Coordinates of C-alpha atoms and ligand atoms in Angstrom, one line a residue:
M1 CA 172.9 89.1 84.5
Q2 CA 169.3 89.0 83.3
I3 CA 166.6 87.7 85.7
R4 CA 163.5 86.5 83.8
F5 CA 160.2 85.2 85.2
S6 CA 158.7 82.6 82.9
D7 CA 156.4 79.6 83.4
A8 CA 157.2 78.0 80.1
P9 CA 159.0 74.7 80.6
A10 CA 162.8 75.0 80.3
E11 CA 164.0 74.7 76.7
T12 CA 166.2 71.7 76.5
A13 CA 165.9 70.6 72.9
G14 CA 168.9 71.6 70.8
S15 CA 171.1 72.8 73.7
L16 CA 174.5 71.4 73.7
S17 CA 175.0 70.9 77.4
P18 CA 172.5 69.6 80.0
P19 CA 170.2 72.4 81.3
I20 CA 170.8 73.4 84.9
I21 CA 167.7 73.1 87.1
A22 CA 168.3 74.7 90.5
R23 CA 166.2 74.1 93.7
I24 CA 166.3 75.9 97.0
V25 CA 166.5 73.4 99.8
D26 CA 165.9 74.0 103.5
Q27 CA 168.2 72.4 106.0
D28 CA 167.6 68.6 106.5
A29 CA 164.6 68.8 104.1
L30 CA 165.6 67.2 100.8
P31 CA 162.6 67.5 98.5
A32 CA 160.7 64.2 98.3
D33 CA 160.0 64.5 94.6
L34 CA 163.7 64.3 93.7
E35 CA 165.0 61.2 92.0
P36 CA 166.2 58.6 94.6
V37 CA 169.6 58.7 93.1
L38 CA 169.9 62.4 93.8
I39 CA 168.7 62.0 97.3
E40 CA 171.3 59.2 97.8
A41 CA 174.1 61.3 96.3
A42 CA 173.2 64.4 98.3
K43 CA 173.3 62.4 101.5
A44 CA 176.5 60.7 100.5
T45 CA 178.3 64.0 99.9
R46 CA 176.9 65.4 103.2
F47 CA 174.7 68.0 101.6
A48 CA 172.4 69.0 104.4
G49 CA 171.0 72.3 103.0
K50 CA 173.1 74.5 105.2
A51 CA 173.0 78.2 104.1
G52 CA 175.1 78.5 101.0
Q53 CA 175.9 74.8 100.7
L54 CA 175.6 73.5 97.1
F55 CA 175.1 70.0 95.6
E56 CA 175.1 69.1 92.0
G57 CA 174.0 65.8 90.4
F58 CA 173.1 64.6 86.9
V59 CA 170.0 62.6 86.1
T60 CA 168.0 61.7 83.0
R61 CA 164.6 63.1 82.7
G62 CA 162.7 61.8 79.7
E63 CA 165.2 61.9 76.8
N64 CA 167.5 64.4 78.4
V65 CA 170.3 64.6 80.8
V66 CA 169.6 67.3 83.4
R67 CA 172.1 69.0 85.8
V68 CA 170.3 69.4 89.1
A69 CA 171.7 71.9 91.6
L70 CA 170.5 72.0 95.2
A71 CA 171.3 75.3 97.0
G72 CA 171.0 75.2 100.8
A73 CA 168.9 77.9 102.5
G74 CA 169.5 76.8 106.1
E75 CA 166.7 76.4 108.6
A76 CA 163.3 77.7 107.5
A77 CA 162.7 79.4 110.8
A78 CA 166.1 81.0 111.2
K79 CA 166.0 84.7 112.1
D80 CA 168.6 85.6 109.5
R81 CA 166.5 83.8 106.9
S82 CA 166.8 86.4 104.2
S83 CA 170.6 86.4 104.4
A84 CA 170.6 82.6 104.2
L85 CA 168.4 82.8 101.1
E86 CA 170.8 85.3 99.6
K87 CA 173.6 82.8 100.2
A88 CA 171.6 80.1 98.5
G89 CA 171.3 82.3 95.4
A90 CA 174.9 83.4 95.6
A91 CA 176.1 79.8 95.8
L92 CA 174.5 79.2 92.4
T93 CA 176.1 82.1 90.6
A94 CA 179.4 81.6 92.2
K95 CA 179.4 78.0 90.9
Y96 CA 177.9 78.6 87.4
L97 CA 179.1 82.1 86.5
A98 CA 182.0 80.8 84.4
S99 CA 180.9 77.2 84.0
G100 CA 180.2 77.4 80.3
A101 CA 176.4 77.3 81.0
T102 CA 174.6 80.4 79.7
S103 CA 171.3 79.9 81.5
L104 CA 170.1 78.5 84.8
T105 CA 166.5 77.7 85.6
L106 CA 165.4 78.3 89.2
D107 CA 162.6 75.8 89.8
L108 CA 160.4 77.1 92.6
A109 CA 157.3 74.9 91.9
G110 CA 156.2 73.3 95.1
S111 CA 158.6 75.4 97.2
A112 CA 157.2 77.3 100.2
L113 CA 159.2 80.5 99.4
S114 CA 157.3 83.8 99.6
A115 CA 157.8 86.6 97.1
E116 CA 160.2 88.3 99.5
D117 CA 162.1 85.0 99.9
V118 CA 162.4 84.6 96.1
A119 CA 163.7 88.2 95.8
A120 CA 166.3 87.5 98.4
V121 CA 167.6 84.4 96.5
L122 CA 167.7 86.5 93.3
L123 CA 169.5 89.4 95.0
G124 CA 172.1 87.0 96.3
A125 CA 172.5 85.5 92.9
R126 CA 172.8 88.8 91.1
L127 CA 175.2 90.3 93.5
R128 CA 177.5 87.3 93.7
G129 CA 177.4 87.1 89.9
W130 CA 178.9 90.6 89.4
R131 CA 182.4 90.8 88.0
M132 CA 184.4 93.4 86.2
D133 CA 186.5 92.0 83.4
A134 CA 186.7 95.2 81.3
Y135 CA 190.5 95.3 81.4
R136 CA 191.2 91.6 80.9
T137 CA 192.0 90.9 77.3
T138 CA 193.5 87.4 77.6
L139 CA 191.0 85.4 79.5
K140 CA 190.7 81.9 78.3
P141 CA 187.2 80.8 77.3
E142 CA 186.8 78.7 80.5
Q143 CA 187.6 81.8 82.6
K144 CA 185.0 84.0 80.9
V145 CA 181.6 84.8 82.4
S146 CA 179.2 82.5 80.5
L147 CA 176.0 82.8 82.6
T148 CA 173.8 85.5 81.2
E149 CA 170.3 84.7 82.6
I150 CA 168.4 83.1 85.4
V151 CA 164.9 81.9 84.4
V152 CA 162.6 81.8 87.4
Q153 CA 159.8 79.2 87.2
G154 CA 156.9 78.6 89.6
A155 CA 157.4 81.7 91.7
P156 CA 154.5 83.2 93.7
E157 CA 152.5 85.8 91.7
D158 CA 153.9 88.9 93.3
A159 CA 157.5 87.8 93.2
E160 CA 158.3 89.7 90.1
T161 CA 157.1 93.0 91.5
V162 CA 159.0 92.5 94.7
W163 CA 162.1 91.6 92.7
Q164 CA 161.8 95.0 90.8
G165 CA 162.6 96.8 94.0
E166 CA 165.5 94.5 94.8
A167 CA 166.8 94.8 91.2
A168 CA 167.1 98.5 91.8
L169 CA 169.2 97.8 94.8
A170 CA 171.4 95.5 92.9
E171 CA 171.9 98.2 90.2
G172 CA 173.0 100.6 92.9
V173 CA 175.4 98.1 94.4
E174 CA 176.8 97.3 91.0
F175 CA 177.3 100.9 90.1
T176 CA 179.2 101.5 93.4
R177 CA 181.4 98.4 92.7
T178 CA 182.2 99.7 89.2
L179 CA 183.2 103.1 90.5
V180 CA 185.3 101.6 93.3
T181 CA 187.0 99.1 91.0
E182 CA 188.0 101.6 88.3
P183 CA 191.7 102.6 88.5
A184 CA 192.6 106.2 89.4
N185 CA 193.9 107.0 85.9
V186 CA 190.4 106.3 84.6
L187 CA 188.3 107.5 87.6
Y188 CA 189.2 111.0 88.9
P189 CA 186.9 113.8 90.1
E190 CA 185.8 114.9 86.7
S191 CA 185.2 111.4 85.3
F192 CA 183.4 110.3 88.5
V193 CA 181.0 113.2 87.8
E194 CA 180.7 112.2 84.2
R195 CA 179.8 108.6 85.1
C196 CA 177.1 109.9 87.4
Q197 CA 175.7 112.3 84.7
T198 CA 175.5 109.3 82.3
R199 CA 174.0 106.9 84.8
F200 CA 171.5 109.2 86.4
A201 CA 170.1 110.5 83.1
G202 CA 166.4 109.9 83.0
T203 CA 166.2 108.7 86.6
G204 CA 164.7 111.9 88.0
V205 CA 167.8 112.6 90.1
E206 CA 168.9 116.2 89.8
L207 CA 172.7 116.8 89.7
T208 CA 174.6 119.9 90.7
V209 CA 178.3 120.1 90.1
L210 CA 180.7 122.7 91.6
D211 CA 184.1 123.2 89.9
E212 CA 187.2 124.7 91.5
P213 CA 186.3 128.4 90.9
A214 CA 182.9 127.8 92.4
M215 CA 184.4 126.1 95.5
Q216 CA 187.0 128.8 95.7
A217 CA 184.3 131.4 95.8
L218 CA 182.6 129.5 98.6
G219 CA 185.8 129.5 100.6
M220 CA 186.4 125.7 100.6
G221 CA 190.1 126.1 101.5
A222 CA 190.3 122.7 103.3
L223 CA 189.1 120.7 100.4
L224 CA 191.0 122.7 97.8
G225 CA 194.2 122.4 99.9
V226 CA 194.1 118.7 99.5
S227 CA 193.5 119.0 95.8
Q228 CA 196.2 121.6 95.0
G229 CA 199.0 119.0 94.4
S230 CA 197.0 117.3 91.7
V231 CA 196.6 118.1 88.0
R232 CA 193.1 116.7 88.3
P233 CA 190.7 119.5 89.3
A234 CA 188.4 118.8 92.3
R235 CA 184.6 118.6 92.0
M236 CA 181.7 118.7 94.4
L237 CA 178.7 116.7 93.3
A238 CA 175.2 116.8 94.7
M239 CA 172.4 114.4 93.7
V240 CA 168.9 115.3 94.7
W241 CA 166.1 112.8 94.8
N242 CA 162.8 114.2 95.9
G243 CA 160.4 111.3 96.0
G244 CA 158.1 112.9 98.5
G245 CA 157.9 113.0 102.3
D246 CA 159.6 115.6 104.4
A247 CA 160.6 119.0 103.1
K248 CA 163.9 118.7 104.9
P249 CA 166.1 116.0 103.2
T250 CA 168.1 113.3 104.7
V251 CA 171.6 114.0 103.4
F252 CA 174.4 111.5 102.7
V253 CA 177.9 112.8 102.2
G254 CA 180.8 110.6 100.8
K255 CA 184.5 111.0 100.9
G256 CA 185.7 110.8 97.3
V257 CA 189.4 110.8 97.3
T258 CA 189.9 109.2 93.9
F259 CA 193.5 108.4 94.8
D260 CA 195.3 108.9 98.1
T261 CA 199.1 108.9 97.9
G262 CA 199.2 110.6 101.3
G263 CA 200.5 113.8 99.6
I264 CA 203.8 115.2 100.9
S265 CA 203.3 112.9 104.0
L266 CA 203.7 110.2 101.4
K267 CA 202.4 106.7 102.0
Q268 CA 204.6 103.6 101.8
P269 CA 204.7 102.0 98.3
T270 CA 203.4 98.5 99.5
G271 CA 199.7 98.4 99.0
M272 CA 199.4 101.9 97.9
E273 CA 197.4 100.7 94.9
D274 CA 194.5 100.1 97.4
M275 CA 194.1 103.9 97.6
K276 CA 192.2 103.9 94.4
W277 CA 189.2 102.8 96.5
D278 CA 189.6 105.8 98.8
M279 CA 186.5 107.1 97.1
G280 CA 184.4 104.3 98.5
G281 CA 182.2 106.6 100.6
A282 CA 181.4 108.7 97.6
G283 CA 180.8 105.5 95.6
A284 CA 178.4 104.2 98.2
V285 CA 176.5 107.5 98.2
A286 CA 176.2 107.5 94.4
G287 CA 175.0 103.9 94.4
A288 CA 172.5 104.4 97.1
M289 CA 171.0 107.4 95.3
L290 CA 170.7 105.3 92.1
A291 CA 169.0 102.5 94.0
L292 CA 166.5 105.0 95.6
A293 CA 165.7 106.6 92.3
L294 CA 165.3 103.3 90.4
R295 CA 162.9 101.9 92.9
G296 CA 161.1 105.3 93.2
A297 CA 161.7 105.7 97.0
K298 CA 159.0 107.8 98.6
A299 CA 161.6 110.0 100.4
H300 CA 163.5 113.2 100.1
V301 CA 167.3 112.4 100.0
V302 CA 170.4 114.3 98.9
G303 CA 173.7 112.6 98.1
I304 CA 176.9 114.7 98.1
C305 CA 180.3 113.6 97.0
G306 CA 183.5 115.6 97.8
L307 CA 185.9 114.5 95.0
V308 CA 189.6 115.2 95.0
E309 CA 192.9 113.5 94.3
N310 CA 195.7 113.7 97.0
M311 CA 199.1 113.9 95.3
P312 CA 202.6 115.1 96.2
D313 CA 203.8 117.9 93.9
A314 CA 205.7 121.2 93.9
N315 CA 202.3 122.8 94.5
A316 CA 201.1 120.4 97.1
Q317 CA 200.2 121.6 100.6
R318 CA 202.9 121.1 103.2
P319 CA 202.7 119.8 106.8
G320 CA 202.3 122.8 108.9
D321 CA 200.2 124.7 106.4
V322 CA 197.1 126.4 107.8
V323 CA 194.0 126.4 105.7
T324 CA 190.6 128.1 106.2
S325 CA 187.6 126.0 105.7
M326 CA 184.2 127.1 104.3
S327 CA 182.9 127.3 107.9
G328 CA 185.6 129.9 108.7
Q329 CA 187.4 127.6 111.1
T330 CA 191.1 127.2 110.5
V331 CA 193.0 123.9 110.4
E332 CA 196.7 123.2 110.8
V333 CA 197.6 120.4 108.4
I334 CA 200.0 118.3 110.5
N335 CA 199.8 115.3 108.2
T336 CA 198.7 115.7 104.5
D337 CA 197.7 112.0 104.6
A338 CA 194.8 112.9 107.0
E339 CA 193.1 114.4 104.0
G340 CA 189.6 112.8 104.1
R341 CA 188.5 114.9 107.0
L342 CA 189.6 118.1 105.1
V343 CA 187.5 117.1 102.2
L344 CA 184.5 116.1 104.3
C345 CA 184.5 119.3 106.5
D346 CA 183.9 121.5 103.5
A347 CA 181.4 119.1 101.9
L348 CA 179.5 119.0 105.2
T349 CA 179.4 122.8 105.6
W350 CA 178.2 123.2 102.1
A351 CA 175.6 120.4 102.6
Q352 CA 174.2 122.1 105.7
R353 CA 174.0 125.6 104.2
T354 CA 172.6 124.4 100.9
Y355 CA 170.1 121.7 101.9
A356 CA 169.2 122.3 105.6
P357 CA 169.2 118.6 106.3
A358 CA 166.8 116.9 108.7
R359 CA 169.8 114.6 109.5
I360 CA 173.1 113.9 107.9
V361 CA 175.2 110.8 107.5
D362 CA 178.7 110.8 106.1
L363 CA 180.6 107.8 104.8
A364 CA 184.4 107.7 104.5
T365 CA 187.3 105.3 104.2
L366 CA 188.8 107.6 106.8
T367 CA 191.3 105.7 109.0
G368 CA 193.4 102.6 109.0
A369 CA 192.8 102.6 112.8
I370 CA 189.2 101.5 112.2
I371 CA 190.5 98.4 110.5
A372 CA 192.8 97.7 113.4
A373 CA 189.8 97.9 115.7
L374 CA 187.0 96.1 113.7
A375 CA 188.8 94.2 110.9
N376 CA 186.4 93.7 108.0
E377 CA 183.3 92.9 110.0
Y378 CA 181.8 96.2 111.0
A379 CA 182.1 99.8 110.0
G380 CA 182.7 102.3 112.8
L381 CA 179.7 104.4 113.8
F382 CA 180.1 107.8 115.5
S383 CA 177.1 110.0 116.2
N384 CA 175.8 113.0 118.2
D385 CA 172.2 111.6 118.1
E386 CA 170.8 108.5 119.9
D387 CA 167.9 108.1 117.5
L388 CA 170.0 108.3 114.4
A389 CA 172.6 105.9 115.9
K390 CA 169.8 103.5 116.7
D391 CA 168.3 103.7 113.3
L392 CA 171.6 103.1 111.6
T393 CA 172.5 100.2 113.8
A394 CA 169.2 98.6 113.1
A395 CA 169.6 99.2 109.3
G396 CA 173.0 97.6 109.6
E397 CA 171.7 94.5 111.2
N398 CA 168.8 94.3 108.7
S399 CA 170.9 94.8 105.6
G400 CA 173.9 92.7 106.7
E401 CA 176.1 95.8 106.5
R402 CA 176.8 96.1 110.2
L403 CA 177.9 99.0 112.3
W404 CA 179.6 99.3 115.7
R405 CA 179.3 102.5 117.7
F406 CA 182.3 104.2 119.2
P407 CA 182.5 106.8 122.0
M408 CA 183.0 110.5 121.5
G409 CA 183.4 113.4 123.9
P410 CA 185.3 116.4 125.1
A411 CA 188.4 114.5 126.2
Y412 CA 188.9 113.2 122.6
D413 CA 188.0 116.6 121.1
K414 CA 190.8 118.3 123.0
M415 CA 193.3 116.0 121.3
I416 CA 192.9 118.0 118.1
D417 CA 193.5 121.4 119.5
S418 CA 196.3 123.2 117.7
P419 CA 198.8 125.8 119.0
I420 CA 198.4 128.0 115.9
A421 CA 195.0 127.4 114.4
D422 CA 191.5 126.3 115.6
M423 CA 192.4 122.7 115.3
K424 CA 194.9 120.3 113.7
N425 CA 194.0 117.5 111.3
V426 CA 195.4 114.6 113.4
G427 CA 195.2 113.7 117.1
G428 CA 197.8 111.8 119.0
R429 CA 199.0 108.2 118.7
Y430 CA 195.9 106.6 120.0
G431 CA 192.2 106.7 119.2
G432 CA 192.8 107.7 115.6
S433 CA 189.3 106.9 114.4
I434 CA 187.7 108.8 117.2
T435 CA 189.8 111.9 116.9
A436 CA 189.0 111.9 113.1
A437 CA 185.3 111.8 114.0
Q438 CA 185.8 114.6 116.6
F439 CA 187.3 116.7 113.8
I440 CA 184.3 116.2 111.6
Q441 CA 181.9 116.9 114.4
R442 CA 183.4 120.4 114.7
F443 CA 181.7 121.2 111.4
I444 CA 178.2 120.0 112.3
D445 CA 175.7 122.7 113.2
K446 CA 174.3 122.4 116.7
G447 CA 171.0 120.5 116.7
T448 CA 171.6 118.7 113.4
P449 CA 171.5 114.9 114.0
W450 CA 174.7 113.6 112.4
A451 CA 176.5 110.2 112.1
H452 CA 179.9 109.4 110.6
L453 CA 180.6 105.9 109.2
D454 CA 184.2 105.0 108.9
I455 CA 184.0 102.3 106.2
A456 CA 187.8 101.8 105.5
G457 CA 187.6 98.1 106.4
M458 CA 184.4 97.4 104.3
V459 CA 184.9 98.7 100.8
W460 CA 187.4 96.2 99.5
A461 CA 187.6 92.5 100.2
E462 CA 190.7 90.3 100.0
K463 CA 188.6 87.2 99.6
S464 CA 185.1 86.5 98.4
G465 CA 182.2 86.7 100.9
A466 CA 178.5 85.9 101.1
T467 CA 177.4 88.0 98.2
W468 CA 180.6 89.4 96.7
D469 CA 183.6 88.2 95.0
K470 CA 187.0 89.5 96.1
G471 CA 187.4 93.2 95.3
A472 CA 184.8 95.9 95.6
T473 CA 181.9 95.0 97.9
G474 CA 179.6 97.9 97.3
Y475 CA 179.3 98.3 101.1
G476 CA 177.0 101.1 102.2
V477 CA 174.4 101.0 99.4
R478 CA 172.2 98.4 101.1
L479 CA 172.7 100.1 104.5
L480 CA 171.6 103.5 103.3
D481 CA 168.7 102.0 101.3
R482 CA 167.6 100.1 104.4
L483 CA 167.8 103.3 106.5
V484 CA 165.6 105.1 104.0
R485 CA 163.1 102.2 103.7
D486 CA 162.7 101.7 107.5
T487 CA 162.7 105.3 108.7
L488 CA 161.4 107.5 105.9
E489 CA 159.1 105.2 103.9
S490 CA 157.3 103.2 106.6
Ligands
BES1 N1 192.5 106.7 103.2 C1 193.2 106.6 104.4 C2 192.6 105.6 105.3 C3 192.7 104.2 104.9 C4 193.8 103.4 105.2 C5 191.7 103.6 104.2 C6 193.8 102.1 104.8 C7 191.7 102.3 103.8 C8 192.8 101.5 104.1 C9 193.3 108.0 105.1 O1 193.3 109.1 104.2 C10 194.6 108.0 105.8 O2 195.6 108.0 105.2 N2 194.5 108.0 107.1 C11 195.6 108.0 108.0 C12 195.4 109.1 109.1 C13 196.6 109.4 109.9 C14 197.6 110.1 109.0 C15 196.1 110.2 111.0 C16 195.8 106.7 108.6 O3 194.8 106.0 108.9 O4 196.9 106.2 108.7
MN2 MN1 195.2 109.6 103.6
ZN3 ZN1 192.4 108.9 102.4

């Protein structure tokens, strides 16, 4: 979707259907300049301007019929004002995306919205207007996306500049959603890397790719053990953005299991197709790096993706196998379906040895248990550092991608001791998300602030939400971007 700022009057002559003129309306504050019939109609249909509420009416203006859309932005003084403004924008694209209309004019003349407010409306519109129809060949005309542009009129002078930053963020979210949506026959470790090589060309982000021989040479036995049942070779991808600031980077590490069958500890068939989005952590890291680069973030950030496919095969690893990780620590693989932590541990060791991070955040669709605990409302946060946990929690609140912190400690750590190796890859029956985090923590160097985000409940949505349709949400991009903005750039 194109967003265009223009103060020329909307073109109406020659168009077949009435132009859509949208207004952003605060709660219980219908604009006084609206035609009385629209005011009557809005009231009669109980349009009150609540966040995300939408009203549509037709009036004649001069010679033309005009389709007027009122999008509710809630109370002007609300503390979640920007998310309410996003909902107003989102309501417009949700309604008109496949309406047949190709263009929508957002009329801001006389509105009190600041440049930041306008950018929030546009971000909501853009994100809610994303859809992937690449594999649908039989859509009827009325099912196809028709809306291609939003023309913004009467915006404050600096709105376009502020929007450029938010547009970068939208690009990042959309890139993540595409990666997450692609099926696993199309998106596998090598093609994930190729997508990134294409997308990051010319952005100033420097990519480094490790193939299997390189990872073998580094001793990444845990990651390679997961990959050995797949015909798709594993990859490690690093994306470096050095936009200034500290010499030591903030490092983001993503779990990129492009498909998780469970391996020999095979998953049930029902719902297994969901495991194409088991690379959602890696997808979020790639999208966040893109957003940071496109908006020229003044920060030093490295994104790392551990990319593998987890398959059962004659060559697959077995329950009971012992693997040696890059750190030298050995792991008894009790359950080949607890593969994410095996991928992350080597990615984290490599990240620490290669980039000497100031702090490190990993994102992973790691456990079903986190969904049992938090449903689809919060991602789980686990950390060894109070400041980082606080910064992430705040970034979660401010971005709308919320985090809930879980406890960690020696009693949980003991639950992954193994009788034959340094540790096993699963704990007991209970506390599965915590024992997974304890496993990862064993690979974090003393003194390195670290946080683990278990995002299994957030990557994919069964129904549409505030700024996403059902499917890939792009979760994590806004969170990481917000963390960088608020802690490295301000
Ligand atoms: N990728 C899954 C976790 C997951 C489950 C993500 C559902 C999204 C939705 C992970 O690799 C896994 O299989 N975890 C196991 C761990 C268990 C074997 C200790 C789980 O959660 O059941
Ligand atoms: Mn698994
Ligand atoms: Zn998995």
